[in-house]
Every structure is written in C-alpha cells, then in structure tokens.
C-alpha cells in the first residue's frame, strides 16, 4: 500500500511505499511507513488493503446532486443548449416532487462517496434537499443556494427570496456542511441582482459559485445582445442592453469578482480574462467532460495553471457527464489539455485541491485498489491512478474520520430503497 501525502508545488508529494495513515477521531495523527506507525501506536487497530493507494479525498468543485435522476434524460437535446436547459428546468420544477429531489440528491451523494469524493461544491435550486443529502451520507461540502431572475424590475424581490432561503438554511449547517450563494449564470440573472448578491456574499462572508463563460450563446448574449437568450428575454418583455464585454469582464463590472468567486466552466476566456481571474483570486471549476458532451469546447487548463489561477475539477451534473467520477474527470482533463509540461501528479493535485495527508489535518481520505486487471502491472501509483483507474476502484472512503463507504456499501443508507425510488422517478419522467 502506498500513501500519497501533501501536495507540494501543485503536485502530489512522493508516495511512501508500504505507507500508512493513523487516524484518531476526525483527525489524522500521523503519516509514515506501516512499520513506523505500528511501533508508535501499538494499541491501534491496523488494517491492510494490499496493493492500493491511500490519498486525500477527491474534491468535486462543481456539481448539482439534485439532478442525478436526470442522468441520460437529455441525450437528444445535447446539441441545443437552450432546449437542454428548458427540458431540465421543466423536469426539475414541474415534474419532480420535493421528495424526488431529495432522493435524487441522496443518490448523487452516494455515487460521490463511492467514487472517493469527500467534499463537494453543490449548486442547487433546492439547497435544503441537497444539504439533507450531504448530512445523511456524511459528505463534506458547501451547498450553494441558486438564484434566478433576468428581469431587473424583480431584482430586489428575487434577492429578498434568496436572503430568506439562506436564513432558513443556516439552521441546517454543521461542521461539515455549509451554505453558499449561487447566482445561476449571466444570462439568467440580471446585473442589479448580481450586484446585490455579490455585496451580500461579501458582507455575510458566504462563498459564491456561478456558471461563467460556458457557451457561444452566452458570449453572443453579452457581447452582441443576440441569440436565443436575448430572444427569450425579448419575448418576455425584458429589456436587455448588452454590456459588450466578455463574461469575465462583465462579472468584474457587477462586483462578482470581488467575492473571490468559484466560476464553473470558464471556456470562453482570453489572456486578459485569465489575468483578471488571477488578480481577483477567482477560482475555476473545470468540467471538461460536461463541456465536451454539451459541445461547448474546452477550458484552457494549462493557461489557468500557468497564471496561478486556482483550478479544481467538477463533474457538473450527471445530466451532462454522465458519471460523478473525479478520477475519470482527471484523466479526461489531462488528455484534453495535451500539454507536455502537465504531469499526472499535477493533475491529481488539482483533483484533491488542498487536501493533505498530514498530522493535524481532517481525516478525509480514500483507499483506491490497484490490483485490477485494468491496472496491473503498476510501475508508478500516480500514473496508475490517473491513467488506469476510475472511481469504481475505490475501496474505502473516510470523511472526518468516519467510514462513509466500504465493501460496496454506503454506511447508514438504504441504497436498495433509493435505487427503487430512482427507477420510479425515471418512469414518471
Ligand atoms: Zn453546472
């Protein structure tokens, strides 16, 4: 068994062969060789996983767990982003009940921990259901309550609704689960509402996530005031004067970049935009599989890393992925980047963010088996992880010292009942 420890210089540190991690309560108390640790903690219960690697938990920086029931539901709309968004919104708002959404989020949370994800950044219209799902599965994360509203005349009203929801959601916060805010996108939330939400995020010290620079349609909307998003507003009698700016420059103008936001996608960015992201300490959730599946193109991962922009990986919802698997996402990101200076170790560091196997840190860790037919022989555990493995090779997931997944079971969750309910929801849809 090998232990991959702290990321150094945006790459993972050298693996420790025959490595081990000592955990006490929610914390890591030591990391080293198995022999060293066995001598230091003679009373400890020791477990061995054979040919496997221990690494910090994977961090999914952009997902929508509530949409898990829509996996495979939108395949025919993929070439038309507007139709895709409309069918998704109708299903979520008009056809799924509150319990359906809770089941959907719960199944998504189970899928995440099964794939070694220990922390999520989840954007949700029904944030309460997502928070309950995270809590019930034992997943760490921030649930970002979404806000919509393209009509400036309703900005105050929509903002007041968001504030009220956040107030209610605070009651559900725990040491592991926090609340953030998410104005959905530049084409679904008007400028005045973006300004109000940005000020709120800063004054309340709430994290903010937003979709940004994702599609050609968004670019046409902001730069020229043309395309389906502009036409849809015109049909609803909503006035729209395009700022004639790139998404990133526009988000600077309306104050979003002042809250060190987490921006999902960032595909349509130029060097000046990337510079602005770096200057404002904005962070990027890179979702290469979702972007490719919807035909939006690919974000310039290497340019972000070169400019020292903080980047994480996101699965986005499984409605556009179709799996929540960050090892697979890391491989896909690496292959798409096609950059000889990018290493597998750096790619893995992007997937684990600031997670560390180090004394005093939270015990969020994952054991991934390395003896599958698709993995043997293993010359190097890091490249074996990134190029030959997937979330299905995860043997154990621990969050804050608690085993949430082991031996094909998510602890304390009736997955049989959830599976039956998921199929029921699919039948209805
Ligand atoms: Zn998204």
CSV table of C-alpha atoms and ligand atoms in Angstrom, one decimal:
chain,number,residue,atom,x,y,z
A,1,UNK,CA,0.0,0.0,0.0
A,2,UNK,CA,1.3,3.5,-0.9
A,3,UNK,CA,0.4,6.7,0.8
A,4,UNK,CA,0.3,9.9,-1.3
A,5,UNK,CA,0.7,12.8,1.0
A,6,UNK,CA,0.7,16.5,0.8
A,7,UNK,CA,0.6,18.4,-2.5
A,8,UNK,CA,3.9,20.3,-2.9
A,9,UNK,CA,4.3,22.9,-5.7
A,10,UNK,CA,0.9,22.0,-7.1
A,11,UNK,CA,1.8,18.3,-7.4
A,12,UNK,CA,1.4,15.4,-5.0
A,13,UNK,CA,4.5,14.6,-2.9
A,14,UNK,CA,6.5,11.4,-3.4
A,15,UNK,CA,4.5,8.3,-2.4
A,16,UNK,CA,5.5,6.5,0.7
A,17,UNK,CA,5.9,2.8,0.0
A,18,UNK,CA,4.3,0.5,2.5
A,19,UNK,CA,2.7,3.6,3.8
A,20,UNK,CA,0.1,4.1,6.4
A,21,UNK,CA,-2.1,6.8,7.9
A,22,UNK,CA,-3.0,6.9,11.6
A,23,UNK,CA,-6.4,8.3,12.4
A,24,UNK,CA,-7.9,9.2,15.7
A,25,UNK,CA,-11.4,10.6,15.8
A,26,UNK,CA,-11.8,13.1,13.0
A,27,UNK,CA,-8.1,13.8,12.6
A,28,UNK,CA,-5.0,12.3,11.0
A,29,UNK,CA,-2.5,11.9,13.8
A,30,UNK,CA,0.5,10.5,11.8
A,31,UNK,CA,1.6,9.5,8.3
A,32,UNK,CA,4.6,7.3,7.6
A,33,UNK,CA,5.6,3.8,6.9
A,34,UNK,CA,3.4,1.0,8.2
A,35,UNK,CA,6.2,-0.3,10.5
A,36,UNK,CA,6.9,3.2,12.0
A,37,UNK,CA,3.3,3.8,12.7
A,38,UNK,CA,2.7,0.3,14.1
A,39,UNK,CA,5.6,0.9,16.6
A,40,UNK,CA,4.3,4.3,17.5
A,41,UNK,CA,0.7,3.2,18.1
A,42,UNK,CA,1.0,-0.4,19.5
A,43,UNK,CA,-2.7,-0.4,20.6
A,44,UNK,CA,-4.1,0.7,17.3
A,45,UNK,CA,-6.4,-1.4,15.2
A,46,UNK,CA,-4.4,-2.0,12.0
A,47,UNK,CA,-5.9,-2.7,8.6
A,48,UNK,CA,-4.2,-3.6,5.3
A,49,UNK,CA,-5.6,-3.1,1.8
A,50,UNK,CA,-2.8,-4.8,-0.1
A,51,UNK,CA,-2.0,-3.3,-3.5
A,52,UNK,CA,-3.7,0.0,-3.0
A,53,UNK,CA,-3.0,3.7,-2.6
A,54,UNK,CA,-4.2,6.0,0.2
A,55,UNK,CA,-4.8,9.6,-0.9
A,56,UNK,CA,-6.6,12.7,0.3
A,57,UNK,CA,-10.3,12.7,-0.6
A,58,UNK,CA,-11.2,13.9,-4.0
A,59,UNK,CA,-12.9,17.3,-4.2
A,60,UNK,CA,-15.7,17.8,-6.7
A,61,UNK,CA,-15.8,21.6,-7.2
A,62,UNK,CA,-18.9,21.8,-9.3
A,63,UNK,CA,-21.9,19.6,-9.2
A,64,UNK,CA,-25.7,19.6,-9.0
A,65,UNK,CA,-26.6,16.5,-6.9
A,66,UNK,CA,-30.4,17.2,-7.1
A,67,UNK,CA,-30.2,16.5,-10.9
A,68,UNK,CA,-28.9,12.9,-10.5
A,69,UNK,CA,-32.3,11.5,-11.6
A,70,UNK,CA,-31.8,13.3,-15.0
A,71,UNK,CA,-28.8,11.1,-15.9
A,72,UNK,CA,-29.4,10.1,-19.6
A,73,UNK,CA,-32.6,12.0,-19.7
A,74,UNK,CA,-31.4,14.8,-22.0
A,75,UNK,CA,-29.3,13.0,-24.6
A,76,UNK,CA,-31.5,14.1,-27.5
A,77,UNK,CA,-31.3,17.8,-26.5
A,78,UNK,CA,-27.5,17.9,-26.2
A,79,UNK,CA,-26.8,19.7,-29.5
A,80,UNK,CA,-29.2,22.5,-28.5
A,81,UNK,CA,-28.2,24.1,-25.2
A,82,UNK,CA,-31.3,26.2,-24.9
A,83,UNK,CA,-33.7,23.2,-25.4
A,84,UNK,CA,-31.5,21.3,-23.0
A,85,UNK,CA,-31.8,23.9,-20.2
A,86,UNK,CA,-35.6,24.2,-20.8
A,87,UNK,CA,-36.3,20.5,-20.6
A,88,UNK,CA,-34.1,20.2,-17.5
A,89,UNK,CA,-35.8,23.1,-15.8
A,90,UNK,CA,-39.3,21.8,-16.6
A,91,UNK,CA,-38.4,18.4,-15.2
A,92,UNK,CA,-37.0,19.8,-12.0
A,93,UNK,CA,-39.6,22.4,-11.3
A,94,UNK,CA,-42.8,20.8,-12.6
A,95,UNK,CA,-42.4,17.1,-12.6
A,96,UNK,CA,-40.2,16.2,-9.7
A,97,UNK,CA,-41.7,16.4,-6.2
A,98,UNK,CA,-39.7,17.6,-3.2
A,99,UNK,CA,-39.1,14.0,-2.2
A,100,UNK,CA,-38.0,13.1,-5.7
A,101,UNK,CA,-35.4,15.9,-5.5
A,102,UNK,CA,-34.2,14.7,-2.1
A,103,UNK,CA,-33.9,11.1,-3.3
A,104,UNK,CA,-32.0,12.3,-6.4
A,105,UNK,CA,-29.6,14.4,-4.3
A,106,UNK,CA,-29.1,11.5,-1.9
A,107,UNK,CA,-28.3,9.0,-4.8
A,108,UNK,CA,-25.8,11.6,-6.1
A,109,UNK,CA,-24.2,11.9,-2.7
A,110,UNK,CA,-23.9,8.1,-2.5
A,111,UNK,CA,-22.4,8.0,-6.0
A,112,UNK,CA,-19.8,10.6,-4.9
A,113,UNK,CA,-18.6,8.8,-1.8
A,114,UNK,CA,-18.5,5.5,-3.7
A,115,UNK,CA,-16.1,7.3,-6.1
A,116,UNK,CA,-13.8,8.6,-3.4
A,117,UNK,CA,-15.2,12.1,-3.3
A,118,UNK,CA,-15.1,13.5,0.2
A,119,UNK,CA,-16.1,17.1,-0.5
A,120,UNK,CA,-18.5,18.8,-2.9
A,121,UNK,CA,-19.4,22.2,-4.1
A,122,UNK,CA,-23.0,21.7,-5.0
A,123,UNK,CA,-25.2,24.3,-6.7
A,124,UNK,CA,-28.9,23.7,-6.0
A,125,UNK,CA,-32.3,25.2,-6.5
A,126,UNK,CA,-33.5,23.1,-3.6
A,127,UNK,CA,-30.5,23.6,-1.4
A,128,UNK,CA,-32.3,22.2,1.6
A,129,UNK,CA,-32.7,18.8,0.0
A,130,UNK,CA,-29.0,18.8,-1.0
A,131,UNK,CA,-27.9,19.8,2.5
A,132,UNK,CA,-30.0,16.9,3.9
A,133,UNK,CA,-28.5,14.5,1.4
A,134,UNK,CA,-24.9,15.6,2.3
A,135,UNK,CA,-25.7,15.3,6.0
A,136,UNK,CA,-27.4,11.8,5.7
A,137,UNK,CA,-24.5,10.4,3.7
A,138,UNK,CA,-21.8,12.1,5.7
A,139,UNK,CA,-20.3,14.1,2.8
A,140,UNK,CA,-18.4,17.4,3.4
A,141,UNK,CA,-19.3,20.4,1.3
A,142,UNK,CA,-20.8,23.7,0.5
A,143,UNK,CA,-24.3,23.8,-0.9
A,144,UNK,CA,-24.9,27.0,-2.9
A,145,UNK,CA,-28.5,28.2,-3.0
A,146,UNK,CA,-29.2,29.2,-6.6
A,147,UNK,CA,-30.8,32.4,-7.5
A,148,UNK,CA,-32.5,33.2,-10.8
A,149,UNK,CA,-34.0,36.4,-12.3
A,150,UNK,CA,-33.2,38.1,-15.6
A,151,UNK,CA,-35.7,40.9,-15.1
A,152,UNK,CA,-34.1,44.0,-13.4
A,153,UNK,CA,-37.6,45.1,-12.2
A,154,UNK,CA,-37.7,42.0,-10.0
A,155,UNK,CA,-34.1,42.1,-8.8
A,156,UNK,CA,-34.9,43.3,-5.2
A,157,UNK,CA,-37.7,40.7,-4.9
A,158,UNK,CA,-35.6,37.8,-6.1
A,159,UNK,CA,-32.7,38.9,-3.9
A,160,UNK,CA,-35.0,39.0,-0.8
A,161,UNK,CA,-36.1,35.4,-1.6
A,162,UNK,CA,-32.5,34.3,-1.7
A,163,UNK,CA,-31.7,36.0,1.6
A,164,UNK,CA,-34.7,34.4,3.2
A,165,UNK,CA,-33.7,30.9,2.0
A,166,UNK,CA,-30.1,31.4,3.2
A,167,UNK,CA,-31.5,32.4,6.6
A,168,UNK,CA,-33.5,29.1,6.8
A,169,UNK,CA,-30.6,27.0,5.5
A,170,UNK,CA,-28.3,28.3,8.2
A,171,UNK,CA,-30.2,26.1,10.7
A,172,UNK,CA,-29.0,23.1,8.8
A,173,UNK,CA,-25.3,24.0,8.8
A,174,UNK,CA,-23.0,21.6,10.5
A,175,UNK,CA,-19.2,21.3,10.9
A,176,UNK,CA,-19.2,19.5,7.5
A,177,UNK,CA,-21.9,21.2,5.6
A,178,UNK,CA,-22.1,25.0,4.9
A,179,UNK,CA,-24.3,27.3,2.8
A,180,UNK,CA,-23.2,29.5,-0.1
A,181,UNK,CA,-25.0,31.5,-2.8
A,182,UNK,CA,-25.1,30.9,-6.5
A,183,UNK,CA,-26.5,33.4,-9.0
A,184,UNK,CA,-27.1,30.9,-11.8
A,185,UNK,CA,-25.5,32.5,-14.8
A,186,UNK,CA,-25.1,35.9,-16.6
A,187,UNK,CA,-28.0,35.1,-18.9
A,188,UNK,CA,-30.4,34.0,-16.1
A,189,UNK,CA,-29.6,36.7,-13.5
A,190,UNK,CA,-29.7,40.4,-14.3
A,191,UNK,CA,-26.9,42.8,-13.5
A,192,UNK,CA,-28.6,44.6,-10.5
A,193,UNK,CA,-29.4,41.2,-8.9
A,194,UNK,CA,-25.7,40.1,-9.4
A,195,UNK,CA,-24.6,43.3,-7.6
A,196,UNK,CA,-26.9,42.6,-4.7
A,197,UNK,CA,-25.8,39.0,-4.4
A,198,UNK,CA,-22.1,39.9,-4.6
A,199,UNK,CA,-22.5,42.5,-1.8
A,200,UNK,CA,-24.4,40.0,0.3
A,201,UNK,CA,-21.7,37.3,-0.2
A,202,UNK,CA,-19.1,39.7,1.0
A,203,UNK,CA,-20.9,41.2,4.0
A,204,UNK,CA,-22.1,37.7,5.1
A,205,UNK,CA,-18.8,36.0,4.3
A,206,UNK,CA,-20.6,33.5,2.2
A,207,UNK,CA,-18.9,31.7,-0.7
A,208,UNK,CA,-20.3,32.3,-4.1
A,209,UNK,CA,-20.4,30.0,-7.1
A,210,UNK,CA,-21.6,30.8,-10.6
A,211,UNK,CA,-21.6,29.4,-14.1
A,212,UNK,CA,-19.5,31.6,-16.3
A,213,UNK,CA,-18.2,31.8,-19.9
A,214,UNK,CA,-19.7,28.4,-20.8
A,215,UNK,CA,-21.2,28.7,-24.3
A,216,UNK,CA,-21.2,30.6,-27.6
A,217,UNK,CA,-24.9,31.5,-26.8
A,218,UNK,CA,-23.7,33.3,-23.6
A,219,UNK,CA,-21.0,35.1,-25.5
A,220,UNK,CA,-23.4,36.3,-28.2
A,221,UNK,CA,-25.8,37.5,-25.4
A,222,UNK,CA,-23.2,39.6,-23.6
A,223,UNK,CA,-21.2,40.8,-26.5
A,224,UNK,CA,-23.9,41.5,-29.1
A,225,UNK,CA,-27.3,41.1,-27.4
A,226,UNK,CA,-28.2,38.4,-29.9
A,227,UNK,CA,-29.1,34.7,-29.9
A,228,UNK,CA,-31.6,32.5,-28.1
A,229,UNK,CA,-31.0,34.0,-24.6
A,230,UNK,CA,-31.6,37.6,-25.9
A,231,UNK,CA,-34.7,36.4,-27.9
A,232,UNK,CA,-36.1,34.7,-24.9
A,233,UNK,CA,-35.9,37.9,-22.8
A,234,UNK,CA,-37.4,39.9,-25.6
A,235,UNK,CA,-40.4,37.5,-25.8
A,236,UNK,CA,-40.9,38.0,-22.0
A,237,UNK,CA,-40.8,41.8,-22.4
A,238,UNK,CA,-37.5,42.1,-20.5
A,239,UNK,CA,-35.2,44.8,-21.7
A,240,UNK,CA,-31.5,43.8,-22.3
A,241,UNK,CA,-28.7,46.1,-23.2
A,242,UNK,CA,-25.6,44.0,-23.7
A,243,UNK,CA,-22.5,45.3,-21.8
A,244,UNK,CA,-20.4,44.4,-24.9
A,245,UNK,CA,-17.9,42.7,-22.5
A,246,UNK,CA,-16.5,39.2,-22.1
A,247,UNK,CA,-18.3,37.3,-19.3
A,248,UNK,CA,-15.2,37.7,-17.0
A,249,UNK,CA,-15.0,41.5,-17.6
A,250,UNK,CA,-18.8,41.8,-17.1
A,251,UNK,CA,-18.6,39.9,-13.8
A,252,UNK,CA,-15.8,42.3,-12.7
A,253,UNK,CA,-18.1,45.2,-13.5
A,254,UNK,CA,-21.1,43.9,-11.5
A,255,UNK,CA,-18.9,43.0,-8.4
A,256,UNK,CA,-18.9,39.2,-8.7
A,257,UNK,CA,-15.1,39.0,-8.9
A,258,UNK,CA,-14.8,41.0,-5.7
A,259,UNK,CA,-16.0,37.9,-3.7
A,260,UNK,CA,-13.3,35.5,-4.9
A,261,UNK,CA,-16.0,33.5,-6.6
A,262,UNK,CA,-15.8,29.9,-7.8
A,263,UNK,CA,-16.6,30.1,-11.5
A,264,UNK,CA,-17.8,26.9,-13.3
A,265,UNK,CA,-16.5,26.3,-16.9
A,266,UNK,CA,-14.6,29.5,-18.0
A,267,UNK,CA,-14.2,28.1,-21.5
A,268,UNK,CA,-14.6,31.4,-23.4
A,269,UNK,CA,-11.8,33.4,-21.8
A,270,UNK,CA,-8.9,35.3,-23.4
A,271,UNK,CA,-5.5,36.1,-21.8
A,272,UNK,CA,-6.8,39.3,-20.3
A,273,UNK,CA,-9.7,37.4,-18.7
A,274,UNK,CA,-7.3,34.9,-17.3
A,275,UNK,CA,-5.1,37.7,-15.9
A,276,UNK,CA,-8.2,39.2,-14.3
A,277,UNK,CA,-9.2,35.8,-12.7
A,278,UNK,CA,-5.7,35.6,-11.2
A,279,UNK,CA,-5.7,39.2,-9.9
A,280,UNK,CA,-9.1,38.8,-8.3
A,281,UNK,CA,-8.3,35.4,-6.8
A,282,UNK,CA,-11.3,33.9,-8.6
A,283,UNK,CA,-11.3,30.2,-8.7
A,284,UNK,CA,-12.3,27.9,-11.6
A,285,UNK,CA,-14.2,24.7,-11.6
A,286,UNK,CA,-13.0,22.9,-14.7
A,287,UNK,CA,-15.7,20.5,-16.0
A,288,UNK,CA,-14.1,19.0,-19.2
A,289,UNK,CA,-16.5,16.1,-19.6
A,290,UNK,CA,-19.6,18.1,-19.3
A,291,UNK,CA,-18.2,20.8,-21.6
A,292,UNK,CA,-17.3,18.2,-24.3
A,293,UNK,CA,-20.6,16.4,-24.0
A,294,UNK,CA,-22.6,19.6,-24.5
A,295,UNK,CA,-20.2,20.7,-27.3
A,296,UNK,CA,-19.2,23.9,-25.6
A,297,UNK,CA,-15.4,23.4,-26.2
A,298,UNK,CA,-12.6,23.1,-23.6
A,299,UNK,CA,-11.3,25.5,-21.0
A,300,UNK,CA,-7.6,26.4,-21.2
A,301,UNK,CA,-6.5,24.4,-18.1
A,302,UNK,CA,-2.8,24.8,-18.7
A,303,UNK,CA,-3.1,28.6,-19.1
A,304,UNK,CA,-5.0,28.7,-15.8
A,305,UNK,CA,-2.3,26.8,-14.0
A,306,UNK,CA,0.5,28.9,-15.7
A,307,UNK,CA,-1.3,32.1,-14.5
A,308,UNK,CA,-1.6,30.6,-10.9
A,309,UNK,CA,-5.4,30.6,-11.1
A,310,UNK,CA,-6.8,28.1,-8.6
A,311,UNK,CA,-8.5,25.3,-10.5
A,312,UNK,CA,-10.4,22.3,-9.3
A,313,UNK,CA,-12.3,19.6,-11.2
A,314,UNK,CA,-16.0,19.4,-11.4
A,315,UNK,CA,-18.3,16.7,-12.7
A,316,UNK,CA,-21.1,19.2,-13.3
A,317,UNK,CA,-24.5,17.3,-13.0
A,318,UNK,CA,-24.7,13.8,-14.3
A,319,UNK,CA,-27.3,15.1,-16.7
A,320,UNK,CA,-24.3,16.2,-18.8
A,321,UNK,CA,-21.5,13.9,-17.8
A,322,UNK,CA,-22.9,11.1,-17.1
A,323,UNK,CA,-20.9,10.0,-14.1
A,324,UNK,CA,-19.7,11.7,-11.0
A,325,UNK,CA,-16.1,10.3,-11.1
A,326,UNK,CA,-13.2,12.6,-10.5
A,327,UNK,CA,-10.5,10.1,-11.4
A,328,UNK,CA,-12.1,9.7,-14.8
A,329,UNK,CA,-12.5,13.5,-14.9
A,330,UNK,CA,-8.8,14.0,-14.1
A,331,UNK,CA,-7.8,11.6,-16.9
A,332,UNK,CA,-10.1,13.3,-19.4
A,333,UNK,CA,-8.8,16.8,-18.4
A,334,UNK,CA,-5.2,15.6,-18.7
A,335,UNK,CA,-5.8,14.1,-22.2
A,336,UNK,CA,-7.7,17.1,-23.4
A,337,UNK,CA,-5.0,19.6,-22.2
A,338,UNK,CA,-2.4,17.9,-24.4
A,339,UNK,CA,0.4,19.8,-22.8
A,340,UNK,CA,3.8,18.1,-22.3
A,341,UNK,CA,4.6,20.2,-19.3
A,342,UNK,CA,1.5,19.0,-17.4
A,343,UNK,CA,2.2,15.9,-15.2
A,344,UNK,CA,-0.1,13.3,-13.8
A,345,UNK,CA,1.0,14.3,-10.4
A,346,UNK,CA,-0.2,17.9,-11.0
A,347,UNK,CA,-3.4,16.6,-12.4
A,348,UNK,CA,-4.0,14.6,-9.2
A,349,UNK,CA,-3.2,17.7,-7.1
A,350,UNK,CA,-6.0,19.5,-9.0
A,351,UNK,CA,-8.4,16.7,-8.1
A,352,UNK,CA,-7.6,16.8,-4.4
A,353,UNK,CA,-7.3,20.6,-4.1
A,354,UNK,CA,-5.8,21.5,-0.7
A,355,UNK,CA,-6.5,18.0,0.8
A,356,UNK,CA,-3.5,16.6,2.7
A,357,UNK,CA,-2.5,13.5,4.5
A,358,UNK,CA,-0.7,15.3,7.3
A,359,UNK,CA,-0.8,15.2,11.0
A,360,UNK,CA,-3.4,17.5,12.4
A,361,UNK,CA,-5.5,17.6,9.2
A,362,UNK,CA,-9.0,16.3,8.9
A,363,UNK,CA,-9.1,12.6,8.1
A,364,UNK,CA,-10.7,12.9,4.7
A,365,UNK,CA,-9.1,10.0,2.8
A,366,UNK,CA,-9.6,7.4,0.2
A,367,UNK,CA,-8.2,4.0,-0.5
A,368,UNK,CA,-8.1,3.0,-4.1
A,369,UNK,CA,-7.3,-0.6,-5.1
A,370,UNK,CA,-4.5,-1.0,-7.7
A,371,UNK,CA,-4.7,-4.7,-8.5
A,372,UNK,CA,-7.5,-4.8,-11.0
A,373,UNK,CA,-7.0,-6.5,-14.4
A,374,UNK,CA,-7.1,-3.0,-15.9
A,375,UNK,CA,-4.3,-1.7,-13.6
A,376,UNK,CA,-1.7,-4.5,-13.3
A,377,UNK,CA,1.3,-4.1,-13.6
A,378,UNK,CA,1.8,-0.8,-11.7
A,379,UNK,CA,5.1,1.0,-12.3
A,380,UNK,CA,4.0,4.2,-10.7
A,381,UNK,CA,1.0,4.6,-8.4
A,382,UNK,CA,0.3,8.2,-9.6
A,383,UNK,CA,0.1,7.4,-13.3
A,384,UNK,CA,-1.8,4.2,-12.5
A,385,UNK,CA,-4.4,6.3,-10.7
A,386,UNK,CA,-4.7,8.9,-13.4
A,387,UNK,CA,-4.5,6.7,-16.5
A,388,UNK,CA,-5.7,3.3,-15.5
A,389,UNK,CA,-8.2,3.8,-12.6
A,390,UNK,CA,-11.6,5.1,-12.0
A,391,UNK,CA,-13.9,5.8,-9.1
A,392,UNK,CA,-15.1,2.2,-9.3
A,393,UNK,CA,-11.7,1.1,-7.9
A,394,UNK,CA,-12.3,2.9,-4.6
A,395,UNK,CA,-12.3,0.5,-1.7
A,396,UNK,CA,-12.9,2.9,1.3
A,397,UNK,CA,-13.9,6.5,1.8
A,398,UNK,CA,-13.4,8.2,5.1
A,399,UNK,CA,-14.7,11.7,5.9
A,400,UNK,CA,-13.7,13.5,9.2
A,401,UNK,CA,-12.6,10.1,10.4
A,402,UNK,CA,-15.9,8.4,9.7
A,403,UNK,CA,-16.1,5.5,7.2
A,404,UNK,CA,-18.8,6.5,4.8
A,405,UNK,CA,-18.1,3.9,2.2
A,406,UNK,CA,-16.6,0.4,2.4
A,407,UNK,CA,-17.2,-3.0,0.8
A,408,UNK,CA,-19.7,-1.8,-1.8
A,409,UNK,CA,-21.9,-0.2,0.9
A,410,UNK,CA,-22.6,3.4,1.8
A,411,UNK,CA,-22.8,3.4,5.6
A,412,UNK,CA,-26.2,4.0,7.2
A,413,UNK,CA,-28.0,4.5,3.8
A,414,UNK,CA,-30.7,2.1,2.5
A,415,UNK,CA,-29.4,2.1,-1.1
A,416,UNK,CA,-31.9,-0.6,-2.2
A,417,UNK,CA,-34.9,1.7,-1.3
A,418,UNK,CA,-33.1,4.7,-3.0
A,419,UNK,CA,-32.5,2.6,-6.2
A,420,UNK,CA,-36.1,1.6,-6.4
A,421,UNK,CA,-37.2,5.3,-5.9
A,422,UNK,CA,-34.7,6.4,-8.6
A,423,UNK,CA,-36.3,4.0,-11.1
A,424,UNK,CA,-39.7,5.2,-10.1
A,425,UNK,CA,-38.8,8.8,-10.8
A,426,UNK,CA,-37.3,7.8,-14.2
A,427,UNK,CA,-40.6,6.0,-15.0
A,428,UNK,CA,-42.5,9.1,-14.2
A,429,UNK,CA,-40.2,11.4,-16.2
B,1,LIG,ZN1,-23.4,23.5,-13.6
